[in-house]
C-alpha angles and dihedrals in degrees: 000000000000130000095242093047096054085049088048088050093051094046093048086052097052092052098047127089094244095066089074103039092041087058090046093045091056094050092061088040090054089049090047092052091047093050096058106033106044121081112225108182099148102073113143104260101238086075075069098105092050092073117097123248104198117075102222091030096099092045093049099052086041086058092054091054094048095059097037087057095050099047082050089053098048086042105044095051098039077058094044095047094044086054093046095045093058084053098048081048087055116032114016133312092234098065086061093070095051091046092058088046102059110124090235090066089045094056088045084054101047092050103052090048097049084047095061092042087052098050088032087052095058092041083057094047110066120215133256107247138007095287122036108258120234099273097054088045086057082055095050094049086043090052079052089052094051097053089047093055079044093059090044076048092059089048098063093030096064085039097061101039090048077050095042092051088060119106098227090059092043099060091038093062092045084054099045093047092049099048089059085053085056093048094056089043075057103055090046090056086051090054115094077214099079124038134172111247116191104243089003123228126322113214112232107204110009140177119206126228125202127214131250100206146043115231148109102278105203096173158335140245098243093178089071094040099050093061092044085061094046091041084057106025092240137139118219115211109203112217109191134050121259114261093030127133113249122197117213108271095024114137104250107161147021124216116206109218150141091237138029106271114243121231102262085061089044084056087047097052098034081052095069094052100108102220109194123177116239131358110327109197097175081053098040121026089199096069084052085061092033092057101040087055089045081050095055097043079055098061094043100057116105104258092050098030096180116149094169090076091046084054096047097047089047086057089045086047091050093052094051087040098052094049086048079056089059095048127067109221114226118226102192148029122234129185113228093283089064093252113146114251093170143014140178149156125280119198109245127248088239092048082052092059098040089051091051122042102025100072082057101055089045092057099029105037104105087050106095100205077052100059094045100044082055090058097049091048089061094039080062092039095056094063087074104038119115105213095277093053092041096066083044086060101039086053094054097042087046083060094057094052093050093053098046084050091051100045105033108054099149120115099239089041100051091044096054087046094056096043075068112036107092098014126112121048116299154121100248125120092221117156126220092237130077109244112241107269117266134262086245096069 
């Protein structure tokens, strides 16, 4: 197995709901284990009364607990699923999955399983004797502990999953996650390492690489690669955007180089790509604003019909928006003589828009809180646009202004649109007055 796909396995592993619990679940099997193969004969003797007289008495209440615990855990995740399965209905299908992998349901999951091994390992072990010793009683009242922190556990667990599934949460932690993966856009843009480049760099004499493997590919350690480039006095020319979906033998790279790379430095180079399954935001700031706009769609389809949420999500994309207006994404990696290492693509500002809030006219256009929630996203925006966003930002808000004139001809319609064309503080040329319909409607 090669070097980049052990890394790719860890990695997997890391990222999946079973790291945490495994961890968890060995804890309790340890203890298990402990608890029936070491000979403890020198207990103080006031723990005397906690031994048990009757013979069947600690495999019976083992047994209880068993049972108890299995009938909490079967309980407790066909709650959970039905719960997240409403959500997924409701708000998107993706956010299901990160709400399973937080590291708090993992740990809810871990401890439950490693309960019932535990019980289920003394229950395996007979006793010595007719009656348990003190040491395996202690076991037996630990196993009990340990279902009772098990049952608090199900408290906060259902809690926090009822409190997870809500919309306002939802979009908060969209915002909040998205906002980290801005704020390490922002220190790269610090560094004197990366810098933004017009165009970018294009590569003289390249040779492409392939890739091994299918995935979404949200980043790279370019730490690593950089000093492969400097070890071998390379340039590696990124071909793809971050956060896209790659098939195996698709030509994702260039190396610039004097010779054509071997494969040890190919493995090198393919080992430093970060796979994630799914739609990382903390790694890409782009799926943050990708799944907040598939949110809102949501909520404006026919069987939700919930334009409340759509308005919500436009206000959390405004703000991240507004914060992506004020960075300037790099686009490549120097060494200290200025000579590209790395380079790579950066969405534009106007491919953001486009991916955002599009989606959302063409559902909610027709919606007439929509349209104007929309036009007061770009009027905010406008306060942060350089020229070339700016006109980004006057087309699309242009748009808006023809489709509510097209769509809402009624007196009262078109008076309470133009009291709030051009109010509130922005950039826009915007004028008090509805345009004629076009020829189109």
């Amino acid at each position: 197995m090669s070097t980049s796909r052990v890394l790719d396995f860890i990695n997997g592993f890391r990222n999946s709901i079973a790291y945490l619990t495994s961890i968890i679940i060995t804890i309790y099997v340890v203890l298990g284990l402990a608890a029936v193969t070491l000979e403890v004969n020198t207990l103080p003797g006031v723990l005397d009364f906690l031994d048990f007289d009757q013979p069947d008495t600690a495999r019976t209440l083992l047994s209880t607990l068993m049972a108890g615990m299995i009938s909490l855990l079967v309980f407790s995740f066909s709650t959970v699923m039905s719960v997240l399965t409403q959500a997924g209905s409701n708000f998107s299908n993706k956010l299901v999955f990160g709400i399973m992998t937080e590291k708090r349901h993992q740990q809810v999951l871990g401890h439950y399983l490693g309960t019932i091994l535990y019980l289920l390992i003394l229950l395996l072990v007979p006793t010595i004797g007719d009656t348990p010793d003190t040491w395996r009683s202690l076991a037996v009242y630990l196993g009990a502990a340990m279902v009772i922190n098990s049952l608090a556990m199900f408290v906060f667990f259902i809690h926090g999953t009822s409190q997870s599934v809500q919309i306002n949460a939802i979009t908060q932690g969209l915002l909040v996650s998205t906002q980290l993966s801005l704020d390490k856009l922002r220190k790269k843009q610090a560094s004197d390492e990366y810098c933004h480049r017009p165009g970018g760099c294009q590569p003289v004499a390249a040779y492409p690489v392939y890739s091994r493997d299918s995935g979404y590919i949200q980043g790279v350690n370019f730490s690593a690669l950089a000093r492969i480039a400097r070890h071998h006095e390379v340039a590696i020319h990124l071909g793809f955007t971050f956060g896209d979906f790659v098939v195996k033998k698709f030509p994702i790279l260039d190396i610039e180089a004097d010779a054509a790379p071997g494969d040890v430095l190919v493995d090198r180079i393919l080992a430093c790509l970060e796979y994630v399954e799914g739609e990382s935001t903390r790694d890409h700031y782009v799926n943050g604003l990708t799944q907040l706009m598939e949110v809102a769609i949501k909520a404006l389809s026919p069987g939700i019909n919930d334009p409340g949420t759509a308005r919500l999500c436009i206000h959390q994309m405004t703000e991240l928006l507004s914060q992506r207006l004020t960075l300037t994404p790099p686009n490549m990696l120097v060494d200290d003589d200025g000579r590209c290492l790395i380079s790579w693509h950066e969405e534009s500002f106007e491919s953001l828009m486009f991916r955002v809030f599009d989606p959302i006219l063409h559902y909610g256009g027709s919606d007439l809180s929509i349209c104007l929630s929309l036009l007061k996203a770009f009027k905010t925006l406008s306060n942060f646009a350089q020229a070339d966003d700016h006109r980004v930002i006057q087309a699309h808000a242009d748009r808006v202004i023809q489709r509510m004139a097209d769509h809402f001809t009624a007196p009262l319609e078109v008076d309470f649109i133009e009291a709030r064309l051009s109010s509130g503080l922005h950039r826009l040329h915007i004028n008090a007055r509805l345009p004629e319909r076009s020829a189109a409607s």
